[in-house]
Tab-separated table of C-alpha atoms in Angstrom:
chain	number	residue	atom	x	y	z
T	210	UNK	CA	-10.966	-2.917	12.893
T	211	UNK	CA	-7.396	-1.748	12.456
T	212	UNK	CA	-4.628	-3.944	11.121
T	213	UNK	CA	-4.907	-7.414	12.604
T	214	UNK	CA	-2.639	-8.723	15.329
T	215	UNK	CA	-0.711	-10.890	12.874
T	216	UNK	CA	1.109	-7.858	11.528
T	217	UNK	CA	1.242	-5.900	14.777
T	218	UNK	CA	2.602	-8.673	17.032
T	219	UNK	CA	5.528	-9.810	14.918
T	220	UNK	CA	9.015	-9.051	16.266
T	221	UNK	CA	9.162	-5.537	14.773
T	222	UNK	CA	6.694	-3.036	13.416
T	223	UNK	CA	8.438	-3.154	10.025
T	224	UNK	CA	7.157	-5.772	7.592
T	225	UNK	CA	8.764	-6.551	4.244
T	226	UNK	CA	5.913	-7.382	1.872
T	227	UNK	CA	4.735	-7.703	-1.681
T	228	UNK	CA	1.360	-6.037	-2.173
T	229	UNK	CA	-1.100	-7.683	-4.559
T	230	UNK	CA	-4.254	-6.090	-5.936
T	231	UNK	CA	-7.331	-8.295	-5.636
T	232	UNK	CA	-8.940	-6.486	-8.601
T	233	UNK	CA	-5.994	-6.597	-11.018
T	234	UNK	CA	-4.599	-9.883	-9.637
T	235	UNK	CA	-1.143	-8.332	-10.042
T	236	UNK	CA	1.524	-7.130	-7.649
T	237	UNK	CA	1.965	-3.429	-6.950
T	238	UNK	CA	5.191	-2.020	-8.387
T	239	UNK	CA	6.761	1.407	-8.773
T	240	UNK	CA	6.750	2.564	-12.383
T	241	UNK	CA	9.522	4.492	-14.108
T	242	UNK	CA	7.642	7.694	-13.302
T	243	UNK	CA	7.722	6.906	-9.557
T	244	UNK	CA	3.994	6.194	-9.304
T	245	UNK	CA	2.533	2.932	-7.999
T	246	UNK	CA	0.788	0.530	-10.389
T	247	UNK	CA	-0.810	-2.895	-9.966
T	248	UNK	CA	0.916	-4.300	-13.047
T	249	UNK	CA	3.772	-6.469	-11.772
T	250	UNK	CA	3.429	-10.173	-12.549
T	251	UNK	CA	5.758	-10.854	-9.670
T	252	UNK	CA	7.159	-8.475	-7.122
T	253	UNK	CA	10.651	-7.518	-8.227
T	254	UNK	CA	12.950	-5.024	-6.491
T	255	UNK	CA	10.522	-2.252	-7.445
T	256	UNK	CA	7.694	-4.284	-5.907
T	257	UNK	CA	8.985	-5.067	-2.435
T	258	UNK	CA	7.802	-2.662	0.227
T	259	UNK	CA	8.459	-2.046	3.894
T	260	UNK	CA	5.314	-1.269	5.878
T	261	UNK	CA	5.999	0.515	9.160
T	262	UNK	CA	3.045	0.291	11.530
T	263	UNK	CA	2.959	2.563	14.568
T	264	UNK	CA	1.119	1.883	17.817
T	265	UNK	CA	-2.021	3.639	16.529
T	266	UNK	CA	-2.311	1.288	13.551
T	267	UNK	CA	-1.149	3.959	11.099
T	268	UNK	CA	1.222	2.728	8.413
T	269	UNK	CA	3.960	4.405	6.419
T	270	UNK	CA	5.007	2.511	3.307
T	271	UNK	CA	8.370	2.663	1.556
T	272	UNK	CA	10.051	0.934	-1.309
T	273	UNK	CA	12.677	-1.498	-0.055
T	274	UNK	CA	15.985	0.387	-0.260
T	275	UNK	CA	14.113	3.373	-1.653
T	276	UNK	CA	11.848	6.324	-0.929
T	277	UNK	CA	8.633	6.474	1.067
T	278	UNK	CA	5.151	6.643	-0.452
T	279	UNK	CA	3.033	9.789	-0.336
T	280	UNK	CA	-0.043	11.191	-2.042
T	281	UNK	CA	0.643	13.754	-4.735
T	282	UNK	CA	-1.602	16.800	-5.273
T	283	UNK	CA	-4.027	14.660	-7.336
T	284	UNK	CA	-4.119	11.870	-4.700
T	285	UNK	CA	-2.037	9.365	-6.665
T	286	UNK	CA	0.491	7.265	-4.747
T	287	UNK	CA	4.103	8.118	-5.573
T	288	UNK	CA	7.413	6.897	-4.166
T	289	UNK	CA	9.503	10.052	-3.884
T	290	UNK	CA	9.763	11.283	-0.301
T	291	UNK	CA	11.538	10.750	3.012
T	292	UNK	CA	10.070	9.393	6.255
T	293	UNK	CA	8.799	12.802	7.408
T	294	UNK	CA	6.990	13.412	4.114
T	295	UNK	CA	5.398	9.970	3.951
T	296	UNK	CA	1.636	9.607	4.005
T	297	UNK	CA	0.228	7.728	7.010
T	298	UNK	CA	-2.430	5.223	5.975
T	299	UNK	CA	-5.020	3.468	8.115
T	300	UNK	CA	-4.908	-0.253	7.339
T	301	UNK	CA	-8.108	-2.272	7.782
T	302	UNK	CA	-8.640	-5.995	7.396
T	303	UNK	CA	-11.702	-6.721	5.248
T	304	UNK	CA	-11.478	-10.448	4.690
T	305	UNK	CA	-9.137	-13.343	5.171
T	306	UNK	CA	-5.748	-11.865	4.240
T	307	UNK	CA	-7.320	-8.891	2.422
T	308	UNK	CA	-6.809	-5.288	3.472
T	309	UNK	CA	-7.761	-1.768	2.455
T	310	UNK	CA	-5.707	1.402	2.896
T	311	UNK	CA	-7.437	4.626	3.905
T	312	UNK	CA	-5.544	7.847	3.239
T	313	UNK	CA	-5.682	11.010	5.367
T	314	UNK	CA	-7.889	12.627	2.700
T	315	UNK	CA	-10.671	10.245	3.832
T	316	UNK	CA	-10.590	8.139	0.670
T	317	UNK	CA	-9.495	4.552	0.134
T	318	UNK	CA	-6.632	3.567	-2.141
T	319	UNK	CA	-7.972	1.935	-5.285
T	320	UNK	CA	-6.663	0.603	-8.573
T	321	UNK	CA	-7.682	2.769	-11.531
T	322	UNK	CA	-9.286	0.793	-14.367
T	323	UNK	CA	-7.561	2.236	-17.422
T	324	UNK	CA	-3.901	1.982	-16.342
T	325	UNK	CA	-3.955	0.230	-12.930
T	326	UNK	CA	-2.431	3.282	-11.238
T	327	UNK	CA	-3.035	3.536	-7.490
T	328	UNK	CA	-4.971	6.552	-6.211
T	329	UNK	CA	-6.670	7.471	-2.932
T	330	UNK	CA	-9.995	8.371	-4.534
T	331	UNK	CA	-12.529	5.683	-3.537
T	332	UNK	CA	-15.335	6.711	-1.180
T	333	UNK	CA	-16.039	3.130	-0.113
T	334	UNK	CA	-14.422	-0.273	-0.204
T	335	UNK	CA	-14.804	-2.880	-2.920
T	336	UNK	CA	-12.794	-5.190	-5.141
T	337	UNK	CA	-10.677	-2.313	-6.533
T	338	UNK	CA	-9.644	-1.210	-3.026
T	339	UNK	CA	-8.612	-4.617	-1.653
T	340	UNK	CA	-5.009	-5.746	-1.399
T	341	UNK	CA	-3.170	-8.779	-0.086
T	342	UNK	CA	0.133	-8.432	1.768
T	343	UNK	CA	2.557	-11.293	1.202
T	344	UNK	CA	5.391	-11.219	3.705
T	345	UNK	CA	8.827	-11.878	2.184
T	346	UNK	CA	12.207	-12.615	3.748
């Protein structure tokens, strides 16, 4: 099932959210190197994202007042591109308020164990691939 109607039916297709890793129990933030990590105790300015969902349920993600997210050549998520260069993710609801992101490479976004860096390298879903989206004003 694609992204649930809660996110699709709101007034716009753009949602301002904090993204929290179920596995790390931390918010996703952009590190100094531009890569995404699940290490933020609370979503600060580098942890507030805009998710743009098109009519097909594909989502582009950008840092609020910043660049869009894409996959680099090693399939890590990095915030360094414009709208045209952004990766389009499939967003699936897995549980009550929990979602997974599937990248165009066919893999799910997961949190890496050693440094909590986000990468689209998981073949299936599990605790490391689940995220919660908390809408913010």
